CSV table of C-alpha atoms and ligand atoms in Angstrom, one decimal:
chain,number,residue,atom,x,y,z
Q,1,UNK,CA,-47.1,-10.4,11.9
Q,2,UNK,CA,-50.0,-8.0,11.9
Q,3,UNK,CA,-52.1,-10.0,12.6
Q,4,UNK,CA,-50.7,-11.1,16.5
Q,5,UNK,CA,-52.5,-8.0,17.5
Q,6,UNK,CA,-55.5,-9.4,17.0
Q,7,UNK,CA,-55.0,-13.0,18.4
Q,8,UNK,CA,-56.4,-14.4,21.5
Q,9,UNK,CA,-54.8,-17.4,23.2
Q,10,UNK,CA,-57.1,-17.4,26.6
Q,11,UNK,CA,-54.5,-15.2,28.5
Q,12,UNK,CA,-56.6,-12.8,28.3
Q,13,UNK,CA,-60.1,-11.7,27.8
Q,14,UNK,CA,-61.4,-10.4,24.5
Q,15,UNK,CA,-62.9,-7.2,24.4
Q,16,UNK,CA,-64.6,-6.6,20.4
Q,17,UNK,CA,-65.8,-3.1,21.5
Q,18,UNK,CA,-62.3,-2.1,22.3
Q,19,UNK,CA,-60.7,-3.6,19.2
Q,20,UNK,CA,-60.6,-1.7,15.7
Q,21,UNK,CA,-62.9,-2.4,12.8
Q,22,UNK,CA,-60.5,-0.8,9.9
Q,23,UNK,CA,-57.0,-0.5,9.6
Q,24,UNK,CA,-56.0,3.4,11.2
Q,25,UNK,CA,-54.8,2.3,14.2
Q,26,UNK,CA,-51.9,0.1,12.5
Q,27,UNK,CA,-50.4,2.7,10.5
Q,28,UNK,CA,-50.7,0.7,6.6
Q,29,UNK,CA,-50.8,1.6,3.1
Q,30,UNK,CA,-53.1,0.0,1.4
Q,31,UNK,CA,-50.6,-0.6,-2.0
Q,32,UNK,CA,-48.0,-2.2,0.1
Q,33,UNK,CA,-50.7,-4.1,1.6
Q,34,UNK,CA,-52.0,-5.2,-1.8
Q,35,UNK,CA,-48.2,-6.5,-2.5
Q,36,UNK,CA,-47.5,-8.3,0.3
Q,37,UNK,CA,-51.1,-10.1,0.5
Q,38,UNK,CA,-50.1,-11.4,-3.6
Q,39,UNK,CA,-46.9,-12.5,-2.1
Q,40,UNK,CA,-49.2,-13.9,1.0
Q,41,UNK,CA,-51.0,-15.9,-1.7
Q,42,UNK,CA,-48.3,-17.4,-3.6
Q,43,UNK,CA,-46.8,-18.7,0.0
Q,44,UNK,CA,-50.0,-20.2,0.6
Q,45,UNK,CA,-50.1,-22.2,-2.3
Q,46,UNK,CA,-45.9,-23.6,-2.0
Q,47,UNK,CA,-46.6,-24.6,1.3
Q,48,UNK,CA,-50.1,-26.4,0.6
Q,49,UNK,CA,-48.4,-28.5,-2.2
Q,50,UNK,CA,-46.0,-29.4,0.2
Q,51,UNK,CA,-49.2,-29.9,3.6
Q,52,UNK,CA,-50.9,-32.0,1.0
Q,53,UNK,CA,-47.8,-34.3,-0.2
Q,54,UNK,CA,-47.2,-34.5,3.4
Q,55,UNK,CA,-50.7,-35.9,4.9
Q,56,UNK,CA,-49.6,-35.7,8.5
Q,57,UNK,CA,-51.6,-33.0,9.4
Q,58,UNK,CA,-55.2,-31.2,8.6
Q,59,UNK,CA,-56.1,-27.9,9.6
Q,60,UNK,CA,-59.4,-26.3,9.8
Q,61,UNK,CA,-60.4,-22.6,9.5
Q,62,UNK,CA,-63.2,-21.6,11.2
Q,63,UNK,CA,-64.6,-18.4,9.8
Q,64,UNK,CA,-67.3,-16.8,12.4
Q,65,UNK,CA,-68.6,-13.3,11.9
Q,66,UNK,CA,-72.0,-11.5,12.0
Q,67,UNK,CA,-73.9,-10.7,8.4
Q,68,UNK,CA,-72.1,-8.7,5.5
Q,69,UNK,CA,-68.8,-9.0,7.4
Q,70,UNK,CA,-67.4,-10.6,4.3
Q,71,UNK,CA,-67.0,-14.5,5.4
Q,72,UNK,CA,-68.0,-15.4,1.3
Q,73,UNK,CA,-65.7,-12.9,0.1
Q,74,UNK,CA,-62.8,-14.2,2.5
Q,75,UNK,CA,-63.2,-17.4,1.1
Q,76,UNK,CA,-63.2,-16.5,-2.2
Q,77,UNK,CA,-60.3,-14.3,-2.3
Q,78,UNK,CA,-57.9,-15.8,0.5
Q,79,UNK,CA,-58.8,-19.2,-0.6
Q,80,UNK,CA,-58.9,-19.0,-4.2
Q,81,UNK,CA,-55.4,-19.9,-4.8
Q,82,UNK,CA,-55.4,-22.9,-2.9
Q,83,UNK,CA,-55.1,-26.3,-5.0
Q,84,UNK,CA,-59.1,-27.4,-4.4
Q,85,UNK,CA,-57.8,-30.9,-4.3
Q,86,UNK,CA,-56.8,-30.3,-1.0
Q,87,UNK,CA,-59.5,-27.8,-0.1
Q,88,UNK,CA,-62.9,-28.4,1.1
Q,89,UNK,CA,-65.6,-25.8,1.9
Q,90,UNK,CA,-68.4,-26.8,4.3
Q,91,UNK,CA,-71.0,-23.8,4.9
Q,92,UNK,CA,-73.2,-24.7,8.1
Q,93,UNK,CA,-76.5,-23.5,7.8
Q,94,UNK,CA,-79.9,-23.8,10.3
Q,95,UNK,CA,-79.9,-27.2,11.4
Q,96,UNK,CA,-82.3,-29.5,9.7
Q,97,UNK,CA,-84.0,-32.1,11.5
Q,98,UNK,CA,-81.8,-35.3,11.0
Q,99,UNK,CA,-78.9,-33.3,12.5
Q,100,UNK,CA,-81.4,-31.6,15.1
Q,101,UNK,CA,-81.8,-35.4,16.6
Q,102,UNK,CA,-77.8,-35.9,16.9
Q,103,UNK,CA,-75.6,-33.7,19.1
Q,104,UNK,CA,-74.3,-30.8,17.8
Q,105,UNK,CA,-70.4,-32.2,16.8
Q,106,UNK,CA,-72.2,-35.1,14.9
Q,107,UNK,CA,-72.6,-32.5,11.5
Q,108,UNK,CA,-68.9,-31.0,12.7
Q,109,UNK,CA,-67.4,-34.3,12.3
Q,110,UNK,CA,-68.8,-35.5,8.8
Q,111,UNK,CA,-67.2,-32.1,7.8
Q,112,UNK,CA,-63.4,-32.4,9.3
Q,113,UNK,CA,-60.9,-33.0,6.5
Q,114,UNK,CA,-58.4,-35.7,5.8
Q,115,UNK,CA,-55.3,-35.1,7.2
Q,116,UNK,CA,-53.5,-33.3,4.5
Q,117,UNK,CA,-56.1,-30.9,3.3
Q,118,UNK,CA,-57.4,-28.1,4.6
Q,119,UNK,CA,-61.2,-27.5,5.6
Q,120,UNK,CA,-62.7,-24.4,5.8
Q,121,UNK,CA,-66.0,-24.0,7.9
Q,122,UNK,CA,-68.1,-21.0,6.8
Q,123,UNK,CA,-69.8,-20.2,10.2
Q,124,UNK,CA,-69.5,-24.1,12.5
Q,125,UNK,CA,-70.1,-25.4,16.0
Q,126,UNK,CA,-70.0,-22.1,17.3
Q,127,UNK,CA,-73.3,-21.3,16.2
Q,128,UNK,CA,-74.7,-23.4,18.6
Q,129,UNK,CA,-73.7,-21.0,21.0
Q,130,UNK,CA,-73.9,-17.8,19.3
Q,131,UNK,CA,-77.1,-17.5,17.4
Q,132,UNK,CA,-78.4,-20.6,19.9
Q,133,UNK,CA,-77.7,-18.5,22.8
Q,134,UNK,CA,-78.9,-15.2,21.4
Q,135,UNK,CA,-82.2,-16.8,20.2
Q,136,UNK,CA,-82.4,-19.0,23.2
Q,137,UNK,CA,-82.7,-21.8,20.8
Q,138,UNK,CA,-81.6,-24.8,23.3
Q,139,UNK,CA,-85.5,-24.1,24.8
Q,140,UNK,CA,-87.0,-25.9,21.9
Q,141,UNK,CA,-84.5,-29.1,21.5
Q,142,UNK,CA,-85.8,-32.5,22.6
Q,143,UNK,CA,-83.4,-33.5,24.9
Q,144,UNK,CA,-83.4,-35.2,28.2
Q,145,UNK,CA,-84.9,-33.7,31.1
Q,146,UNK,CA,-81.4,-33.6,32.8
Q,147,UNK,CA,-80.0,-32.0,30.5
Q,148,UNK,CA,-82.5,-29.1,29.5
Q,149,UNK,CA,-82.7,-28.4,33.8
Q,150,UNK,CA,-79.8,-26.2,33.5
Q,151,UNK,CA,-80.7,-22.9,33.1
Q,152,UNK,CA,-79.1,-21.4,29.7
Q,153,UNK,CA,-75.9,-19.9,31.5
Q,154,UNK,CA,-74.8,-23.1,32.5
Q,155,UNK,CA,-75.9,-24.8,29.7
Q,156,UNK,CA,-73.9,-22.9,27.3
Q,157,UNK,CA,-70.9,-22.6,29.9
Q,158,UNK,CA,-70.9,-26.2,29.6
Q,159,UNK,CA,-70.6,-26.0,26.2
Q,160,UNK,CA,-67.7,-24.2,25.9
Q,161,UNK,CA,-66.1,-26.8,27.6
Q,162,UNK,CA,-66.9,-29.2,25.1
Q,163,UNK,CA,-65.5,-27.5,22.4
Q,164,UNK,CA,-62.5,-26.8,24.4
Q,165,UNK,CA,-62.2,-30.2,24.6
Q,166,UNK,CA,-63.2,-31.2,21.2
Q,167,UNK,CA,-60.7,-28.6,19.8
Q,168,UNK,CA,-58.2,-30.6,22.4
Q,169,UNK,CA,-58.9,-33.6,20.5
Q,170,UNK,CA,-58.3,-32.9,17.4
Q,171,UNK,CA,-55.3,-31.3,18.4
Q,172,UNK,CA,-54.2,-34.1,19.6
Q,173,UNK,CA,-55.2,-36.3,16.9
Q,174,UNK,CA,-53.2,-34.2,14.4
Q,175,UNK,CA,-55.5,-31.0,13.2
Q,176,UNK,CA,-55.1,-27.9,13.8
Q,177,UNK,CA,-57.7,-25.5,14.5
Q,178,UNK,CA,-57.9,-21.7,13.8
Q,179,UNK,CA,-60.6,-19.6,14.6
Q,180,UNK,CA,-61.2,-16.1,12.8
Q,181,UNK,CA,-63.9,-13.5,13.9
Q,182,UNK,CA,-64.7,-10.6,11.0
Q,183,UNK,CA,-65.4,-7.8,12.9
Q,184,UNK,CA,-67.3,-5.2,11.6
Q,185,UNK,CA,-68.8,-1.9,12.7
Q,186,UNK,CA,-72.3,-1.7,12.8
Q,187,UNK,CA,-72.1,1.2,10.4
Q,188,UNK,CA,-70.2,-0.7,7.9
Q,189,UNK,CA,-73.1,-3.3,8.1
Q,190,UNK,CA,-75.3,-0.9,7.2
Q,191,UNK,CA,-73.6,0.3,3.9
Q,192,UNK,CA,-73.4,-3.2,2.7
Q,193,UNK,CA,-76.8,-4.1,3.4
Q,194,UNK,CA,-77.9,-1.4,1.8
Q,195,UNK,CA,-75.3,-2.1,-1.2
Q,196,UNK,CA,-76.8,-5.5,-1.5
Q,197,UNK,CA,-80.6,-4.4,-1.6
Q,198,UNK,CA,-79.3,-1.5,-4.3
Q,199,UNK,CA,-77.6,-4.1,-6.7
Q,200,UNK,CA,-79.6,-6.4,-8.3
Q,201,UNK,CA,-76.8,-8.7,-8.3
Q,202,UNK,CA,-76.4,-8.9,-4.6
Q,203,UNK,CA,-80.1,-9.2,-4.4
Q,204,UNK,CA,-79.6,-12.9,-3.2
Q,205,UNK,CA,-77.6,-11.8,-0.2
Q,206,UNK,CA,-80.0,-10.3,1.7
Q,207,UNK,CA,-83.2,-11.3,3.3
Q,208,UNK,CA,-85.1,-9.3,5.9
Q,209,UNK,CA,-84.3,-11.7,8.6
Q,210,UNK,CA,-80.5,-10.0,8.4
Q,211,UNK,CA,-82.5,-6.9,9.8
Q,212,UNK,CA,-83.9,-8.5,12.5
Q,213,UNK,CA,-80.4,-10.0,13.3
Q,214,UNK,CA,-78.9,-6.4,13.2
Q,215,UNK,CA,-81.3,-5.1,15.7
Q,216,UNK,CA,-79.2,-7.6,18.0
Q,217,UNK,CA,-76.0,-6.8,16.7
Q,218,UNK,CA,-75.0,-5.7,20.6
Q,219,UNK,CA,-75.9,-9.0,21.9
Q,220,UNK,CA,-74.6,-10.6,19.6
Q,221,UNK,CA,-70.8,-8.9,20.7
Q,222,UNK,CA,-71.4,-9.3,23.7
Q,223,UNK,CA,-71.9,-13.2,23.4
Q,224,UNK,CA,-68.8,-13.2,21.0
Q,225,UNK,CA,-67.0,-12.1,23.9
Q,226,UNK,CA,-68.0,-14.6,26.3
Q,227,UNK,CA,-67.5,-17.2,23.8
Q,228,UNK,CA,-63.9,-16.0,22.3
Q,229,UNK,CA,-62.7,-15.5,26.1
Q,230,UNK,CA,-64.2,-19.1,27.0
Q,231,UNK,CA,-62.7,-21.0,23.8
Q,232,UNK,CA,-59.4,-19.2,22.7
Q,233,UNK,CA,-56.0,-21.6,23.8
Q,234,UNK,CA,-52.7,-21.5,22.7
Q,235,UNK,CA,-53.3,-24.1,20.0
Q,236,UNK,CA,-56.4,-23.0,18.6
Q,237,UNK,CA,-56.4,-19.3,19.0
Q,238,UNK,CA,-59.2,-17.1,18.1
Q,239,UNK,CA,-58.5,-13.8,16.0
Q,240,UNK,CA,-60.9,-11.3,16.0
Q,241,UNK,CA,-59.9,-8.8,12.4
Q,242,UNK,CA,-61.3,-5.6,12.2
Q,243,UNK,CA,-63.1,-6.3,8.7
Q,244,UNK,CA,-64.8,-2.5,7.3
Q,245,UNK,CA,-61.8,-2.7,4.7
Q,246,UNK,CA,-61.9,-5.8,2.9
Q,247,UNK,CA,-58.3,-5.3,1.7
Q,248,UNK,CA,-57.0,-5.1,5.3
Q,249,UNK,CA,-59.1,-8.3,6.1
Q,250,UNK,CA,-58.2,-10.0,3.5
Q,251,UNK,CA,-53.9,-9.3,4.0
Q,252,UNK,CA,-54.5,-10.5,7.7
Q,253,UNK,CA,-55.9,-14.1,6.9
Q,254,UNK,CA,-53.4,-14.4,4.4
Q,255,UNK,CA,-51.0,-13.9,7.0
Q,256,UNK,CA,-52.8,-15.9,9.3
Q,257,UNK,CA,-52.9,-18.8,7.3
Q,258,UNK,CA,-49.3,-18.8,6.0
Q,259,UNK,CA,-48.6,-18.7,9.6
Q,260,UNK,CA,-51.0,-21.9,10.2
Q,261,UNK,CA,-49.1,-23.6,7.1
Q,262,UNK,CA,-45.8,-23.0,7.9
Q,263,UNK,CA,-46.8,-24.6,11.7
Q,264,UNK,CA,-48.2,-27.3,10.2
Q,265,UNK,CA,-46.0,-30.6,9.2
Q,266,UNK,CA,-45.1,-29.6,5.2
Q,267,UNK,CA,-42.4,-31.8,4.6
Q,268,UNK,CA,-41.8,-33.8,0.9
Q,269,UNK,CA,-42.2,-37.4,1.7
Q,270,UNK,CA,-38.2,-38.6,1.1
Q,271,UNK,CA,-37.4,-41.5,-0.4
Q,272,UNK,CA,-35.5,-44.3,1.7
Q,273,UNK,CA,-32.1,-45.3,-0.5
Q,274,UNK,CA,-33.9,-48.5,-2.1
Q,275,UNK,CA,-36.7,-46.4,-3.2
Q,276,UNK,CA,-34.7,-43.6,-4.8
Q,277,UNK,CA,-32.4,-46.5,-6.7
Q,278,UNK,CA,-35.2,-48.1,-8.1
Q,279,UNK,CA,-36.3,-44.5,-9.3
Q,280,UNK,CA,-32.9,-43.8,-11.1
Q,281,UNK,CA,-33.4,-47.5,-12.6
Q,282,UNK,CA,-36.6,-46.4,-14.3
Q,283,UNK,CA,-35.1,-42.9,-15.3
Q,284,UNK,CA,-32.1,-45.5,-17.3
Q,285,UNK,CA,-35.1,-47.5,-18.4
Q,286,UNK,CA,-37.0,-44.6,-19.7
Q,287,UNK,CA,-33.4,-42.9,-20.9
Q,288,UNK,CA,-32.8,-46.1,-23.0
Q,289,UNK,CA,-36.5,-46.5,-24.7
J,301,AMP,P1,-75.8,-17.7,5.8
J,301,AMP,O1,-74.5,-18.0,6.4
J,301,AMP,O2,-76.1,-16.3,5.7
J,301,AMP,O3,-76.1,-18.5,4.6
J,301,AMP,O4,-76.9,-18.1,6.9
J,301,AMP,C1,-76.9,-19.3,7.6
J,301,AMP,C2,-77.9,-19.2,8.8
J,301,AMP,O5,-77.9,-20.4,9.5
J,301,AMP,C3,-77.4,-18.1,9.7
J,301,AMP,O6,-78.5,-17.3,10.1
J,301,AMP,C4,-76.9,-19.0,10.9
J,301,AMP,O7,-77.1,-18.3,12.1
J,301,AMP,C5,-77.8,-20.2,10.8
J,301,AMP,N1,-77.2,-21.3,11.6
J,301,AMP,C6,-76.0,-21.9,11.4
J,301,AMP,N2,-75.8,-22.9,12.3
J,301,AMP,C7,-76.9,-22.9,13.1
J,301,AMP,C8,-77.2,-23.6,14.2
J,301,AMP,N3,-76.4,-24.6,14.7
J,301,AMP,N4,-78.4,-23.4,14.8
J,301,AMP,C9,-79.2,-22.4,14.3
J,301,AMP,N5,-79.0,-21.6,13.3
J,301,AMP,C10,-77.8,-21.9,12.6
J,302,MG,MG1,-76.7,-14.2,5.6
């Protein structure tokens, strides 16, 4: 799988400035990569029908990335295919104030999926230590005294452990969690920004708070780092995609979640013998009409 390359378990540290935003260093052409990401799709879709018939297991895709890496597009593309009876999309935006006064899983937890179907978080609880951190947003929660003592370092370290153990949790209680990181150069930013101010149909994608985000795109790696390396485990990895070539991406998540699929239970409920006979009676029944 391409895709391993880019995986982080927690063995060791993730390093985005030393990892590739396009596809040169893994030696692809981009027709064979069209092919095989079709033949990606068409997986995905056998082995959801058989994930959703199933209903032992949920999994959830946590798409992170900073602005114009192509999170929307991802979804659209990777996730198109997918049956949307067993699909849902939950897109977490700024906080309002009902889930400001709850703890910051409270909004994760209304989103997780039944088991069986497959959620797909469009940015998540990692905010709340991303754009939280960067913006030092924690300073202006009401929360205890206790709590708000720490100074942000170990505030944040100690959240990291929470969604370690959160992720632990729902592991255990039958999901599966996979976390992907869109990495794009700061250049490639740039064009698309610029794309979606030229085209009036992009237009909507752009605000001029994305520039004042940009000017921080360093911190912003930097606290990706921190939080990859803190939160990547063996059964909710993190993979960090090089994402300037939107064809690359895109073959990579489809391998990614093929992978997920084919880990998760996908097994045809089977019939126990009394069952199946009374089946065969109502196939004479039907036979004999
Ligand atoms: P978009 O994904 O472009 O629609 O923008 C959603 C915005 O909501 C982004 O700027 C996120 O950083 C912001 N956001 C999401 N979750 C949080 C959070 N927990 N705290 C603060 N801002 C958030
Ligand atoms: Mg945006």
């Amino acid at each position: 799988m391409k895709a391993e390359k880019y995986r982080f378990d927690g063995s060791q540290p993730c390093v985005l400035r030393r990892l590739p935003c396009d596809s040169r260093e893994d030696d692809v052409e981009k027709a064979d990569i069209l092919e095989k990401t079709e033949q990606n799709l068409q997986r995905m879709a056998e082995l959801q029908d058989a994930f959703y018939a199933d209903g032992r297991e949920g999994l959830i895709l946590v798409l992170q990335a900073l602005d114009a890496a192509g999170k929307d597009s991802t979804v659209k593309h990777v996730m198109g295919g997918l049956n949307p009876q067993g699909v849902q999309v939950t897109s977490f935006k700024q906080p309002n104030a009902e889930e400001l006064s709850h703890d910051f899983l409270w909004r994760v937890n209304k989103a997780l999926p039944p088991r069986g179907s497959i959620a797909i978080f469009n940015r998540s609880y990692y905010e709340d230590v991303l754009v939280v951190q960067v913006h030092d947003l924690q300073k202006g929660y009401r929360m205890a005294p206790r709590v708000k003592e720490d100074d942000p370092k170990e505030f944040f370290r100690k959240r990291y452990r929470q969604i370690r153990h959160y992720e632990e949790y729902l592991y255990e209680n039958s999901y599966r969690v996979v976390k992907i990181f869109l990495h794009v150069s700061k250049e490639e930013q740039k064009q698309r920004f610029l794309e979606r101010i030229d085209k009036p149909e992009k237009n909507w994608k752009f605000s001029d708070a994305d520039i004042k985000e940009r000017a921080l795109f360093e911190q912003y790696l930097t606290t990706y780092d921190e939080v990859i390396t803190a939160t990547a485990s063996e059964h909710s990895p993190w993979y960090a995609l090089p994402a300037d070539q939107k064809w690359y991406t895109r073959y990579l998540v489809s391998e990614i979640m093929v992978d997920a699929l084919e880990h998760c239970t996908h097994e045809y409920p089977k019939l126990e013998k009394e069952s199946r006979d009374r089946l065969l009676e109502c196939k004479k029944a039907l036979e004999s009409e």
